[in-house]
Every structure is written in C-alpha cells, then in structure tokens.
Amino acid sequence: MGDPDVTTDMTIIEKTFEDVKNGHTHYTDFYGDKELRQEICKYYEKQYSYSVAVDECMVTTSGCHAMWLVLESILDDGDEVIIHEPYFTPYPQQIELTRGVPVTLETYEEEEFQVNTERMEKLITNRTKAVIINTPNNPTGTCFSKKTLEAIATLAKKYDLLVIADDIYTLFSYSEPFLPITVLENMRERTITIGSFSKDYAMTGWRIGYVIAPDYIIKTMKDVNENNVFTAPSISQRAALHALRNREKIQPKILKEYKKRVMYAYERINKIKNMSVMTPRGSIYLFVNIKNTGMTCQEVTNLIFEEAHVLVLPGNAFGTCGEGYIRLAMTVGIEKMEEAFNRIERMNIFS
C-alpha cells in the first residue's frame, strides 16, 4: 500500500500538540482553519508565483474526501468524466457514487504513459463535464510533460471542460520541477486542484487535504460538506499548518529517502530476468513490466506472494491496460527492499 513507513516529522507533532494543549480542539471555520488556508495561499504564491484568494481554498478530510466533494459538487446525473488509465483505483467508483459516468483513456508505456490528447478528444461528448489528471502518477510513476499539460488545457478550453488535478505527489517530481496545470494561461477558471499532506509530508494518518478552485465551486463544496463531515479535524489542520511552515526543513529528507529507494529498486528490477521498468520520473511507485513471463499480472502477483512472500499489486487493479504490469510501492527501507528483491530473483520465472 502507499502508506510510507516514514513517521511524521517530530517538529509537526510537537507543535501540533502544543496547539492542542492551548485549546485547538473545536470546530473550525466551515471552509477550514483560516490560518491554514492563508498558509496554503502563501505556499502557491511562493512556490509557483500563483495567486490564490482565501475564498478559493477549502480544507478537506483527506484528498479522497476532496475528490468526492468535488465530484458531488460539479456533476449532474449522467455527466461523463474522463480518467486516464492506469488510474488510482477509487476514481471510477467515486464518479459512479456521485451518479456520473467514468470514461477511460488508455495510456501506454511506449508513450511514457503520457496522455494522448488526440485519443482523448475522440472520447469527448456533449455529456463530458470534466477530466481528472494525476501527475506525478499513481501507479505508473510518470510525470506529464509541459507539452502534455498544455495539450490537455487546449482541449479543456475548446470543449469548456473542467480539469480536476489530483496533485497528491507534487514533492516527488524527480526529472524536473512540478508544474500545476492551473498556472497555465486561462486555466485557473476551469481547474480544480486537489492537494494532500499524506505523501508530501508523510502524514497519511492525519487525513488532511485541500481544494483550490473558483470561489463558486468552493462555496458549493462547503454547502455539500455541511451535510457530510462538517469540518476537517481541527488538530490535523494545525498539523498541516506546521508542515507548510516548516517544509524547507522537513521535505528534503523525505524526498532524498524516496528518491534513493526508487533508484535502488529501478536498478534491481532491470537486472532481473523478465522484468523491466521505465526510468523513474516521479511519485513513490514503480510500474513493472512482467509481460515476458507469459503470465497474467494476477498470476505473477500470486506467485511472488506464495514463493517469495513479497506483496505487490497486480497492474489490472488500476484498469484493464494495467495488464502485464505489477505495482511496487517504495514504502519500506532499502534493507527490506534488498531482501524482497533477493527473494524474487531466486524465483524460477525470474532466474
């Protein structure tokens, strides 16, 4: 699973519990702790030279909750949402839960799992409301190029679509700095950005995320959320505030550790018979090609579990075009990874 073994930095924990002792145990503003929302706005200004108003930001109870709130707020029954495949497993169900229709666009390793907008355009109908993009990507590990983002933006403007940017792994962009699609020309009015503290700050258990969007969408989300969880946990919101304020101290250590793990795994995989993987571009996952085994991804997953006692996920868990792949999560240290790869290497199908 994508739950890092790295514990939340003690700076965040200690400062948060000081806030708890000082009384931050109550409901916050329905849109989220104003101090935190202001800090998120400051972050986008400093990181991307992108201005965000406080009323264009809402704090949510995790990124997944943010996605549900967004879809519930923008979709009419029967509206279609395009998702690029392989995709984060909950996307289709999240769309269906809000009475929408998921439409999948396959991406391929030979195209570096980039979105092909010529194929995307053929999927657009008069019921298409939005496109979900996820870069750096779970599960493939790819990062969309500026050219890809610009092509998606062109389509969004041409067909008056919303773009839901699931920006969960922004820290883990190894080949070049992360570029949010919302900063592209004329995209702020049609982009809904979902952010999370889970991976970028090793805060999965705190369940805290946020949305940046036009103010009328934020207001609709707030109205929906009043009938759901009301507000995100006040304690977790304070933790997120301290994470942002101390990010220059906290994040380099996290990035260094995961980049080291990803590169170690990449080198090991490409030395194993019947396995291959693209050069890592981003995220904390590797999408490993096992087609040369002649077996299905589920068969390979089962065999690795039974013979090597290593748990991986079959690629088809992320959509049909994930067949022929397995996903590895870099959520354990090098020592455990070394043992895992040593066991896999001894298996008959990989030796």
Coordinates of C-alpha atoms in Angstrom, one line a residue:
M1 CA 0.0 0.0 0.0
G2 CA 1.0 3.6 -0.5
D3 CA 1.5 4.3 3.2
P4 CA 5.0 5.4 3.9
D5 CA 7.0 3.8 6.8
V6 CA 8.3 7.3 7.5
T7 CA 6.8 8.8 10.6
T8 CA 5.5 12.4 10.6
D9 CA 8.3 14.8 11.4
M10 CA 8.6 15.5 15.2
T11 CA 8.5 19.2 14.5
I12 CA 4.9 18.8 13.2
I13 CA 3.9 16.5 16.1
E14 CA 5.3 18.7 18.9
K15 CA 4.0 22.0 17.5
T16 CA 0.6 20.4 16.9
F17 CA 0.3 19.0 20.4
E18 CA 1.2 22.4 21.8
D19 CA -1.7 23.8 19.9
V20 CA -3.9 21.0 21.3
K21 CA -2.9 22.0 24.8
N22 CA -3.7 25.6 24.0
G23 CA -7.3 24.8 23.0
H24 CA -7.3 24.0 19.3
T25 CA -9.9 21.2 19.8
H26 CA -13.0 22.8 18.5
Y27 CA -14.8 23.1 15.2
T28 CA -13.0 25.4 12.7
D29 CA -14.5 27.6 10.1
F30 CA -16.6 25.5 7.6
Y31 CA -14.1 26.3 4.9
G32 CA -11.2 25.3 7.1
D33 CA -8.9 26.9 9.7
K34 CA -8.4 30.4 8.2
E35 CA -4.7 30.5 9.3
L36 CA -4.1 27.2 7.3
R37 CA -5.9 28.4 4.2
Q38 CA -3.8 31.6 4.3
E39 CA -0.7 29.5 4.5
I40 CA -1.8 27.4 1.6
C41 CA -2.3 30.6 -0.4
K42 CA 1.2 31.8 0.6
Y43 CA 2.7 28.5 -0.5
Y44 CA 1.3 28.7 -4.0
E45 CA 2.5 32.3 -4.3
K46 CA 6.0 31.4 -3.2
Q47 CA 6.3 28.0 -5.0
Y48 CA 4.6 28.8 -8.3
S49 CA 4.1 32.6 -8.3
Y50 CA 0.4 31.8 -8.5
S51 CA -2.1 34.0 -6.6
V52 CA -4.9 32.2 -4.7
A53 CA -7.5 34.0 -2.7
V54 CA -8.6 32.6 0.7
D55 CA -12.2 32.1 -0.6
E56 CA -10.7 29.9 -3.4
C57 CA -9.4 27.4 -0.9
M58 CA -11.1 24.8 1.3
V59 CA -9.6 22.3 3.7
T60 CA -10.9 18.7 3.5
T61 CA -10.7 15.5 5.4
S62 CA -8.0 13.9 3.0
G63 CA -7.5 14.0 -0.7
C64 CA -10.0 11.2 -1.3
H65 CA -12.7 13.2 0.6
A66 CA -11.8 16.2 -1.5
M67 CA -12.3 14.2 -4.7
W68 CA -15.7 13.0 -3.6
L69 CA -16.7 16.6 -2.6
V70 CA -15.6 18.0 -5.9
L71 CA -17.5 15.4 -8.0
E72 CA -20.6 15.7 -5.8
S73 CA -20.4 19.5 -6.4
I74 CA -19.9 19.6 -10.1
L75 CA -21.7 16.6 -11.6
D76 CA -25.3 16.3 -12.8
D77 CA -26.7 12.8 -13.1
G78 CA -25.2 11.1 -16.2
D79 CA -22.3 13.6 -16.7
E80 CA -19.1 11.9 -18.0
V81 CA -15.7 12.3 -16.5
I82 CA -12.6 11.2 -18.5
I83 CA -9.9 9.4 -16.5
H84 CA -6.5 8.3 -17.8
E85 CA -5.8 4.6 -17.3
P86 CA -3.9 3.1 -15.4
Y87 CA -5.7 5.1 -12.7
F88 CA -5.9 5.5 -8.9
T89 CA -8.2 2.6 -8.1
P90 CA -11.1 4.6 -6.5
Y91 CA -11.7 7.0 -9.4
P92 CA -14.4 5.1 -11.3
Q93 CA -16.3 4.3 -8.1
Q94 CA -16.0 7.9 -6.9
I95 CA -17.5 9.1 -10.1
E96 CA -20.3 6.5 -10.0
L97 CA -21.0 7.3 -6.4
T98 CA -21.8 10.8 -7.5
R99 CA -24.0 9.5 -10.3
G100 CA -21.5 10.3 -13.0
V101 CA -20.1 8.1 -15.8
P102 CA -16.4 7.2 -15.9
V103 CA -14.8 7.2 -19.3
T104 CA -11.3 5.7 -19.5
L105 CA -8.5 6.8 -21.8
E106 CA -5.7 4.2 -22.0
T107 CA -2.1 5.3 -21.8
Y108 CA 0.9 3.2 -22.8
E109 CA 4.5 2.6 -21.7
E110 CA 5.8 3.2 -25.2
E111 CA 4.4 6.7 -24.9
E112 CA 5.8 7.0 -21.3
F113 CA 2.2 6.8 -20.1
Q114 CA 1.6 10.4 -21.2
V115 CA -2.0 11.4 -22.1
N116 CA -2.6 11.2 -25.9
T117 CA -4.9 14.2 -26.4
E118 CA -5.9 13.0 -30.0
R119 CA -7.4 9.9 -28.4
M120 CA -8.8 11.9 -25.6
E121 CA -10.6 14.2 -28.0
K122 CA -12.4 11.3 -29.5
L123 CA -13.9 10.4 -26.1
I124 CA -15.5 13.8 -25.6
T125 CA -19.2 14.0 -25.9
N126 CA -21.9 16.6 -25.1
R127 CA -22.1 15.0 -21.6
T128 CA -18.4 15.3 -20.8
K129 CA -18.1 17.6 -17.8
A130 CA -14.5 17.1 -16.6
V131 CA -11.2 15.4 -16.9
I132 CA -9.2 14.0 -14.0
I133 CA -5.4 14.1 -14.2
N134 CA -2.9 12.7 -11.8
T135 CA 0.8 13.7 -12.1
P136 CA 3.2 12.6 -10.7
N137 CA 1.2 9.5 -11.3
N138 CA 0.0 6.6 -9.2
P139 CA 0.5 3.8 -10.3
T140 CA 2.8 4.4 -13.3
G141 CA 5.3 6.9 -11.8
T142 CA 5.2 9.1 -14.9
C143 CA 5.1 12.9 -14.8
F144 CA 3.2 14.7 -17.5
S145 CA 5.4 17.0 -19.6
K146 CA 4.5 20.6 -20.1
K147 CA 3.6 19.8 -23.7
T148 CA 1.1 17.2 -22.4
L149 CA -0.4 19.6 -19.9
E150 CA -0.7 22.3 -22.5
A151 CA -2.5 19.9 -24.9
I152 CA -4.9 18.9 -22.1
A153 CA -5.5 22.6 -21.4
T154 CA -6.2 23.3 -25.0
L155 CA -8.9 20.6 -25.1
A156 CA -10.4 21.8 -21.9
K157 CA -10.8 25.3 -23.3
K158 CA -12.0 24.1 -26.7
Y159 CA -14.8 22.0 -25.2
D160 CA -15.5 24.0 -22.0
L161 CA -14.4 21.2 -19.6
L162 CA -13.3 21.3 -16.0
V163 CA -9.9 19.8 -15.2
I164 CA -9.6 18.1 -11.8
A165 CA -5.9 18.0 -11.0
D166 CA -5.2 15.3 -8.3
D167 CA -1.9 16.9 -7.2
I168 CA -1.0 14.4 -4.5
Y169 CA 2.7 13.7 -5.2
T170 CA 4.0 17.1 -6.1
L171 CA 7.1 16.7 -4.0
F172 CA 8.1 13.6 -5.9
S173 CA 8.9 15.0 -9.3
Y174 CA 12.4 13.8 -10.0
S175 CA 13.3 14.7 -13.5
E176 CA 12.0 18.4 -13.5
P177 CA 10.1 20.7 -11.1
F178 CA 6.4 20.0 -10.7
L179 CA 4.1 22.2 -12.8
P180 CA 0.5 22.6 -11.8
I181 CA -1.9 22.8 -14.8
T182 CA -3.8 25.6 -13.1
V183 CA -0.9 28.0 -13.6
L184 CA -1.2 27.7 -17.4
E185 CA -2.8 30.5 -19.3
N186 CA -6.6 30.8 -18.8
M187 CA -6.7 27.6 -16.8
R188 CA -7.4 29.0 -13.3
E189 CA -11.2 29.4 -14.0
R190 CA -11.6 25.8 -15.1
T191 CA -9.1 24.0 -12.9
I192 CA -9.9 22.3 -9.6
T193 CA -6.7 21.4 -7.7
I194 CA -6.7 18.7 -5.1
G195 CA -3.8 18.7 -2.6
S196 CA -2.9 16.5 0.3
F197 CA -0.4 16.3 3.1
S198 CA -0.4 12.5 3.2
K199 CA 2.6 11.7 0.9
D200 CA 4.4 15.1 0.6
Y201 CA 4.7 15.3 4.4
A202 CA 4.4 11.7 5.5
M203 CA 1.0 12.5 7.2
T204 CA -1.3 9.7 5.9
G205 CA -3.0 9.1 9.3
W206 CA -3.8 12.8 9.9
R207 CA -6.3 12.7 7.0
I208 CA -6.0 16.2 5.7
G209 CA -6.2 17.7 2.2
Y210 CA -7.5 20.8 0.5
V211 CA -9.1 22.1 -2.7
I212 CA -8.2 25.2 -4.7
A213 CA -10.9 26.2 -7.2
P214 CA -13.1 29.1 -8.3
D215 CA -14.9 30.6 -5.3
Y216 CA -18.4 29.5 -6.5
I217 CA -17.2 25.8 -6.6
I218 CA -15.7 26.2 -3.2
K219 CA -18.9 27.5 -1.8
T220 CA -20.9 24.6 -3.3
M221 CA -18.4 22.2 -1.8
K222 CA -18.8 23.8 1.6
D223 CA -22.6 23.5 1.4
V224 CA -22.3 19.8 0.5
N225 CA -19.8 19.2 3.2
E226 CA -22.1 20.7 5.9
N227 CA -24.1 17.5 5.4
N228 CA -21.1 15.2 5.4
V229 CA -18.2 15.7 7.9
F230 CA -18.9 19.4 8.7
T231 CA -15.2 20.4 9.1
A232 CA -11.8 18.6 8.8
P233 CA -10.3 17.7 12.2
S234 CA -9.0 20.9 13.9
I235 CA -5.9 19.1 15.2
S236 CA -5.0 17.8 11.8
Q237 CA -5.4 21.2 10.4
R238 CA -2.9 22.6 12.8
A239 CA -0.5 19.8 11.9
A240 CA -0.9 20.8 8.2
L241 CA -0.2 24.4 9.1
H242 CA 3.1 23.5 10.8
A243 CA 4.0 21.2 8.0
L244 CA 3.7 24.0 5.5
R245 CA 5.6 26.5 7.7
N246 CA 8.5 24.0 8.2
R247 CA 8.5 22.4 4.8
E248 CA 12.0 23.6 3.9
K249 CA 13.3 21.6 6.8
I250 CA 11.0 18.6 6.6
Q251 CA 10.6 17.8 2.9
P252 CA 14.2 17.5 1.6
K253 CA 14.7 14.5 4.0
I254 CA 11.6 12.8 2.7
L255 CA 12.5 13.4 -0.9
K256 CA 16.0 12.2 -0.5
E257 CA 14.9 9.0 1.1
Y258 CA 12.3 8.1 -1.5
K259 CA 14.4 9.1 -4.5
K260 CA 17.1 6.7 -3.1
R261 CA 14.6 3.9 -2.7
V262 CA 13.1 4.4 -6.2
M263 CA 16.5 4.4 -7.9
Y264 CA 17.7 1.4 -5.9
A265 CA 14.5 -0.5 -7.0
Y266 CA 14.9 0.7 -10.6
E267 CA 18.5 -0.7 -10.8
R268 CA 17.5 -4.0 -9.2
I269 CA 14.4 -4.5 -11.4
N270 CA 16.3 -4.0 -14.7
K271 CA 18.8 -6.7 -13.7
I272 CA 16.1 -9.3 -13.1
K273 CA 15.1 -11.6 -16.0
N274 CA 11.6 -11.0 -17.4
M275 CA 11.2 -7.7 -15.5
S276 CA 11.7 -4.1 -16.8
V277 CA 10.7 -0.6 -15.8
M278 CA 10.9 2.9 -17.2
T279 CA 13.4 5.4 -15.8
P280 CA 11.8 6.9 -12.7
R281 CA 10.2 10.3 -13.3
G282 CA 8.1 10.7 -10.2
S283 CA 5.8 9.5 -7.4
I284 CA 6.7 6.7 -4.9
Y285 CA 5.7 3.8 -7.2
L286 CA 7.3 1.8 -10.0
F287 CA 5.0 0.1 -12.6
V288 CA 7.0 -3.0 -13.5
N289 CA 6.6 -4.7 -16.9
I290 CA 6.3 -8.5 -16.5
K291 CA 4.9 -9.4 -19.9
N292 CA 8.0 -11.6 -20.8
T293 CA 6.9 -14.1 -18.1
G294 CA 4.0 -15.1 -20.4
M295 CA 1.7 -14.9 -17.3
T296 CA -1.1 -12.6 -16.3
C297 CA -0.3 -9.9 -13.7
Q298 CA -2.6 -11.6 -11.2
E299 CA -0.7 -14.9 -11.7
V300 CA 2.6 -13.2 -11.2
T301 CA 1.4 -11.3 -8.1
N302 CA 0.1 -14.6 -6.6
L303 CA 3.3 -16.4 -7.4
I304 CA 5.5 -13.6 -5.9
F305 CA 3.4 -13.8 -2.7
E306 CA 3.4 -17.6 -2.5
E307 CA 7.0 -18.2 -3.3
A308 CA 8.9 -15.0 -2.2
H309 CA 6.4 -13.9 0.4
V310 CA 6.5 -10.4 -1.1
L311 CA 3.3 -8.4 -1.6
V312 CA 2.9 -6.4 -4.8
L313 CA -0.3 -5.2 -6.6
P314 CA -1.4 -6.5 -10.0
G315 CA -1.5 -3.9 -12.7
N316 CA -5.1 -4.6 -13.7
A317 CA -6.2 -3.3 -10.3
F318 CA -5.6 0.1 -11.9
G319 CA -7.6 -0.6 -15.1
T320 CA -7.5 -3.1 -18.0
C321 CA -4.4 -1.6 -19.7
G322 CA -2.5 -2.3 -16.5
E323 CA -2.4 -6.0 -17.5
G324 CA 1.2 -7.1 -17.9
Y325 CA 2.4 -5.0 -15.0
I326 CA 2.8 -5.1 -11.2
R327 CA 3.0 -2.0 -9.0
L328 CA 5.7 -1.7 -6.3
A329 CA 5.4 0.9 -3.6
M330 CA 8.6 2.3 -2.2
T331 CA 7.2 2.4 1.3
V332 CA 9.8 0.2 3.0
G333 CA 13.5 0.9 3.5
I334 CA 16.5 -0.3 1.4
E335 CA 17.3 -3.2 3.7
K336 CA 13.8 -4.7 3.4
M337 CA 13.7 -3.9 -0.3
E338 CA 17.0 -5.7 -0.8
E339 CA 15.6 -8.8 0.9
A340 CA 12.5 -8.7 -1.2
F341 CA 14.4 -8.4 -4.5
N342 CA 16.8 -11.2 -3.4
R343 CA 13.8 -13.5 -2.8
I344 CA 12.2 -12.5 -6.2
E345 CA 15.5 -13.1 -8.0
R346 CA 15.5 -16.7 -6.8
M347 CA 12.1 -17.5 -8.3
N348 CA 12.2 -19.7 -11.4
I349 CA 10.3 -17.2 -13.6
F350 CA 12.8 -14.5 -12.8
S351 CA 16.1 -16.5 -12.8

